[in-house]
Amino acid sequence: MKKIILLIVLFSFSVPTLITAQSKTSQKELFANTYHNSKDAVKSQHYQFVADVIHNSQEREVLNGENNQFKVYKLQVVGQLHDFSKHKVVHVIKDDQSKIDTSFNDEAQLISIDILATDYDIKIEIKPNGKAFLTLNGHDGSKLSYTGRINKL
């Protein structure tokens, strides 16, 4: 009789654990819709990067997204990204024949975009949650990092 009671008690504790373990969704499942929306935007070749933050290892600054964006139309890249406010520099990106390489890692839900423009090399990594991390390498040796998002046009 004691064994039966003990088994019932143990079973009553294990059932909720089994039920919650089955109902938990993985990170991949949670971000699947966001990843596919980002993938569709990039595949359309009509999208924009909107910068929310500029940062480096020493500092970070919130940006106005309306003034810090560039658009991609097939091979054409047009827009501007501001440097840190203390530098008072605006990086104008304009190229009608840029070289764009895009790769999709569906297993890891990562999107990589490499843009070779006239004055800049631009690398964008889009994470499963939709955050986009851009590195702007100027041909003059400058390097800036931005965090933002990709929007389909």
XYZ file of C-alpha atoms in Angstrom:
153
model
C 0.000 0.000 0.000
C 2.833 2.384 0.849
C 4.429 1.651 -2.521
C 1.243 2.537 -4.340
C 0.906 5.814 -2.450
C 4.550 6.611 -3.124
C 4.101 5.892 -6.833
C 1.008 8.116 -6.963
C 2.874 10.978 -5.279
C 5.861 10.640 -7.603
C 3.599 10.445 -10.622
C 1.678 13.559 -9.567
C 4.946 15.546 -9.453
C 6.210 14.244 -12.788
C 3.059 14.885 -14.847
C 3.221 18.724 -14.698
C 6.899 18.551 -15.643
C 6.121 16.431 -18.690
C 3.259 18.683 -19.728
C 5.267 21.912 -19.479
C 8.268 20.346 -21.205
C 6.105 19.503 -24.181
C 4.480 22.926 -24.372
C 7.704 24.969 -24.403
C 8.572 26.339 -27.824
C 12.135 26.614 -28.982
C 13.823 29.899 -29.817
C 13.875 28.835 -33.439
C 10.093 28.402 -33.429
C 9.571 31.724 -31.650
C 11.579 33.687 -34.223
C 10.590 31.705 -37.334
C 8.080 34.332 -38.514
C 10.485 37.235 -37.921
C 13.288 35.405 -39.747
C 11.064 34.653 -42.748
C 9.880 38.283 -42.918
C 13.509 39.464 -42.899
C 14.423 36.860 -45.501
C 11.537 37.934 -47.757
C 12.584 41.585 -47.458
C 16.196 40.831 -48.424
C 15.209 38.482 -51.246
C 12.952 41.186 -52.707
C 16.045 43.383 -53.234
C 13.926 46.372 -52.157
C 14.616 47.048 -48.492
C 16.111 49.595 -46.146
C 18.376 49.474 -43.138
C 17.270 51.834 -40.347
C 19.950 52.584 -37.731
C 18.817 53.012 -34.125
C 22.198 53.015 -32.368
C 25.840 53.694 -33.258
C 28.428 52.083 -31.004
C 32.038 51.084 -30.539
C 33.991 49.577 -27.659
C 34.050 52.887 -25.736
C 30.702 54.544 -26.387
C 27.163 54.178 -27.607
C 24.703 56.746 -28.941
C 21.003 56.504 -29.848
C 20.224 57.778 -33.349
C 17.154 59.183 -35.047
C 16.098 56.414 -37.443
C 14.498 58.873 -39.856
C 17.891 60.472 -40.540
C 19.999 57.303 -40.417
C 19.009 54.863 -43.086
C 19.854 53.667 -46.514
C 17.812 51.891 -49.146
C 18.736 49.022 -51.421
C 17.071 48.748 -54.834
C 18.649 45.765 -56.588
C 22.219 47.102 -57.144
C 21.507 50.697 -56.139
C 22.325 51.761 -52.563
C 21.285 55.253 -51.416
C 21.154 56.880 -47.985
C 23.117 58.269 -45.096
C 24.372 57.240 -41.668
C 25.522 59.722 -39.056
C 28.731 59.295 -37.103
C 28.859 60.055 -33.364
C 27.385 63.521 -32.752
C 30.702 64.836 -31.410
C 32.303 64.204 -34.834
C 29.509 65.932 -36.788
C 30.090 63.706 -39.809
C 27.446 62.234 -42.098
C 28.412 59.250 -44.232
C 26.583 59.513 -47.545
C 26.136 56.181 -49.272
C 25.319 56.396 -52.955
C 26.181 53.835 -55.581
C 24.244 52.718 -58.647
C 26.294 49.598 -59.352
C 27.230 48.198 -55.947
C 28.125 44.532 -55.569
C 25.785 42.767 -53.145
C 26.328 39.232 -51.820
C 23.611 37.713 -49.675
C 23.604 34.420 -47.792
C 20.882 32.734 -45.763
C 21.556 30.193 -43.024
C 18.111 28.681 -42.455
C 19.338 26.316 -39.741
C 20.738 29.152 -37.578
C 18.201 31.700 -38.925
C 20.948 34.179 -39.830
C 21.135 36.451 -42.852
C 24.403 37.997 -44.051
C 24.609 40.824 -46.553
C 27.890 42.165 -47.946
C 27.682 45.360 -49.985
C 30.691 46.704 -51.835
C 29.927 50.317 -52.724
C 32.144 53.029 -54.200
C 33.301 54.512 -50.885
C 32.280 51.862 -48.331
C 32.240 48.153 -47.583
C 29.047 47.384 -45.694
C 28.376 44.172 -43.798
C 24.956 43.473 -42.307
C 24.139 40.517 -40.055
C 20.443 39.962 -39.357
C 19.712 37.840 -36.302
C 16.641 35.597 -35.840
C 14.917 38.234 -33.676
C 15.087 40.766 -36.535
C 17.912 42.917 -35.130
C 20.379 43.969 -37.787
C 24.030 44.705 -37.027
C 25.830 46.807 -39.620
C 29.544 47.448 -39.945
C 30.477 50.383 -42.162
C 34.088 50.213 -43.349
C 35.225 53.296 -45.210
C 37.890 52.952 -47.867
C 39.763 55.606 -45.856
C 40.171 53.104 -42.966
C 37.250 54.273 -40.817
C 35.038 51.661 -39.176
C 31.640 52.231 -37.546
C 29.102 49.833 -36.036
C 25.346 50.305 -36.026
C 22.406 48.373 -34.647
C 19.027 48.674 -36.319
C 16.522 46.800 -38.398
C 15.658 45.880 -41.984
C 12.334 46.988 -43.471
C 10.850 45.792 -46.732
C 9.961 48.615 -49.111
